[in-house]
mmCIF file of C-alpha atoms in Angstrom:
data_model
loop_
_atom_site.group_PDB
_atom_site.id
_atom_site.type_symbol
_atom_site.label_atom_id
_atom_site.label_comp_id
_atom_site.label_asym_id
_atom_site.label_seq_id
_atom_site.Cartn_x
_atom_site.Cartn_y
_atom_site.Cartn_z
ATOM 1 C CA MET A 171 -20.431 -142.318 -94.044
ATOM 2 C CA PRO A 172 -21.875 -139.534 -93.878
ATOM 3 C CA TRP A 173 -20.197 -138.044 -90.462
ATOM 4 C CA PHE A 174 -17.273 -138.020 -92.456
ATOM 5 C CA LYS A 175 -17.922 -135.642 -94.156
ATOM 6 C CA GLY A 176 -19.473 -133.240 -91.404
ATOM 7 C CA TRP A 177 -22.266 -132.285 -89.301
ATOM 8 C CA SER A 178 -25.765 -130.119 -90.253
ATOM 9 C CA VAL A 179 -28.206 -129.319 -87.572
ATOM 10 C CA GLU A 180 -31.743 -127.005 -88.489
ATOM 11 C CA ARG A 181 -33.169 -125.435 -85.420
ATOM 12 C CA LYS A 182 -35.834 -122.623 -84.913
ATOM 13 C CA GLU A 183 -33.034 -119.906 -84.958
ATOM 14 C CA GLY A 184 -31.318 -121.929 -88.463
ATOM 15 C CA LYS A 185 -29.212 -124.347 -89.500
ATOM 16 C CA ALA A 186 -25.692 -124.554 -88.275
ATOM 17 C CA GLU A 187 -23.074 -126.733 -89.696
ATOM 18 C CA GLY A 188 -19.632 -128.089 -88.714
ATOM 19 C CA LYS A 189 -16.694 -129.637 -89.989
ATOM 20 C CA CYS A 190 -15.276 -133.031 -88.985
ATOM 21 C CA LEU A 191 -13.088 -133.527 -86.519
ATOM 22 C CA ILE A 192 -9.854 -133.998 -89.069
ATOM 23 C CA GLU A 193 -10.543 -130.979 -89.949
ATOM 24 C CA ALA A 194 -11.128 -128.792 -87.539
ATOM 25 C CA LEU A 195 -7.766 -129.392 -85.874
ATOM 26 C CA ASP A 196 -5.638 -128.732 -89.872
ATOM 27 C CA ALA A 197 -7.524 -125.188 -89.091
ATOM 28 C CA ILE A 198 -6.065 -124.757 -85.988
ATOM 29 C CA LEU A 199 -2.953 -122.350 -86.464
ATOM 30 C CA PRO A 200 -0.082 -122.842 -84.027
ATOM 31 C CA PRO A 201 0.875 -119.595 -82.226
ATOM 32 C CA THR A 202 3.614 -117.260 -83.550
ATOM 33 C CA ARG A 203 6.367 -116.756 -81.130
ATOM 34 C CA PRO A 204 9.231 -114.825 -81.300
ATOM 35 C CA THR A 205 12.084 -116.296 -82.221
ATOM 36 C CA ASP A 206 14.851 -113.165 -82.538
ATOM 37 C CA LYS A 207 14.918 -113.547 -78.683
ATOM 38 C CA ALA A 208 16.203 -115.421 -76.255
ATOM 39 C CA LEU A 209 15.427 -117.698 -74.668
ATOM 40 C CA ARG A 210 12.619 -119.131 -72.190
ATOM 41 C CA LEU A 211 11.786 -122.612 -71.261
ATOM 42 C CA PRO A 212 9.372 -122.722 -68.085
ATOM 43 C CA LEU A 213 9.945 -126.039 -67.186
ATOM 44 C CA GLN A 214 7.065 -128.345 -66.651
ATOM 45 C CA ASP A 215 9.059 -131.713 -64.924
ATOM 46 C CA VAL A 216 12.094 -133.046 -64.397
ATOM 47 C CA TYR A 217 12.601 -136.765 -65.688
ATOM 48 C CA LYS A 218 15.512 -139.010 -64.222
ATOM 49 C CA ILE A 219 16.334 -141.570 -67.348
ATOM 50 C CA GLY A 220 18.729 -144.780 -65.986
ATOM 51 C CA GLY A 221 20.860 -144.624 -69.082
ATOM 52 C CA ILE A 222 19.935 -141.098 -70.330
ATOM 53 C CA GLY A 223 20.281 -138.672 -67.515
ATOM 54 C CA THR A 224 18.184 -135.889 -66.486
ATOM 55 C CA VAL A 225 15.704 -134.838 -69.069
ATOM 56 C CA PRO A 226 14.387 -131.593 -68.533
ATOM 57 C CA VAL A 227 10.841 -131.095 -69.527
ATOM 58 C CA GLY A 228 8.990 -127.347 -70.759
ATOM 59 C CA ARG A 229 8.156 -125.103 -73.609
ATOM 60 C CA VAL A 230 9.800 -123.276 -75.680
ATOM 61 C CA GLU A 231 7.446 -119.704 -75.422
ATOM 62 C CA THR A 232 11.107 -117.831 -77.044
ATOM 63 C CA GLY A 233 13.845 -117.930 -78.552
ATOM 64 C CA VAL A 234 14.925 -121.164 -80.150
ATOM 65 C CA LEU A 235 16.144 -124.698 -78.847
ATOM 66 C CA LYS A 236 19.180 -126.568 -81.274
ATOM 67 C CA PRO A 237 20.524 -129.452 -81.151
ATOM 68 C CA GLY A 238 24.579 -128.428 -79.968
ATOM 69 C CA MET A 239 23.804 -125.810 -78.292
ATOM 70 C CA VAL A 240 25.014 -124.380 -74.666
ATOM 71 C CA VAL A 241 22.313 -123.301 -72.201
ATOM 72 C CA THR A 242 21.974 -121.906 -68.866
ATOM 73 C CA PHE A 243 19.507 -122.781 -66.569
ATOM 74 C CA ALA A 244 17.900 -120.429 -63.928
ATOM 75 C CA PRO A 245 18.463 -119.923 -61.366
ATOM 76 C CA ALA A 246 20.401 -123.029 -60.444
ATOM 77 C CA GLY A 247 23.315 -121.279 -63.072
ATOM 78 C CA LEU A 248 23.687 -124.753 -64.287
ATOM 79 C CA THR A 249 25.273 -125.050 -67.551
ATOM 80 C CA THR A 250 24.317 -127.741 -70.286
ATOM 81 C CA GLU A 251 24.505 -129.092 -73.621
ATOM 82 C CA VAL A 252 21.373 -129.780 -75.292
#
């Protein structure tokens, strides 16, 4: 399949070439996050799942989140174990 190796097009302005989708996705570098700072995890949503409990969903902005850690959610002051 020729499209799998990328694409190219010639126009008046010149020739343009591109990668296939998988190569383009693999070329994206993940952002660096400061892991030496305090944990900041803005919550996006909270789900209540029967048999599991309350599951907060968000993205770690700074710091590190590991199983077994005790965290406190602000401003409510709720403390729980991950």
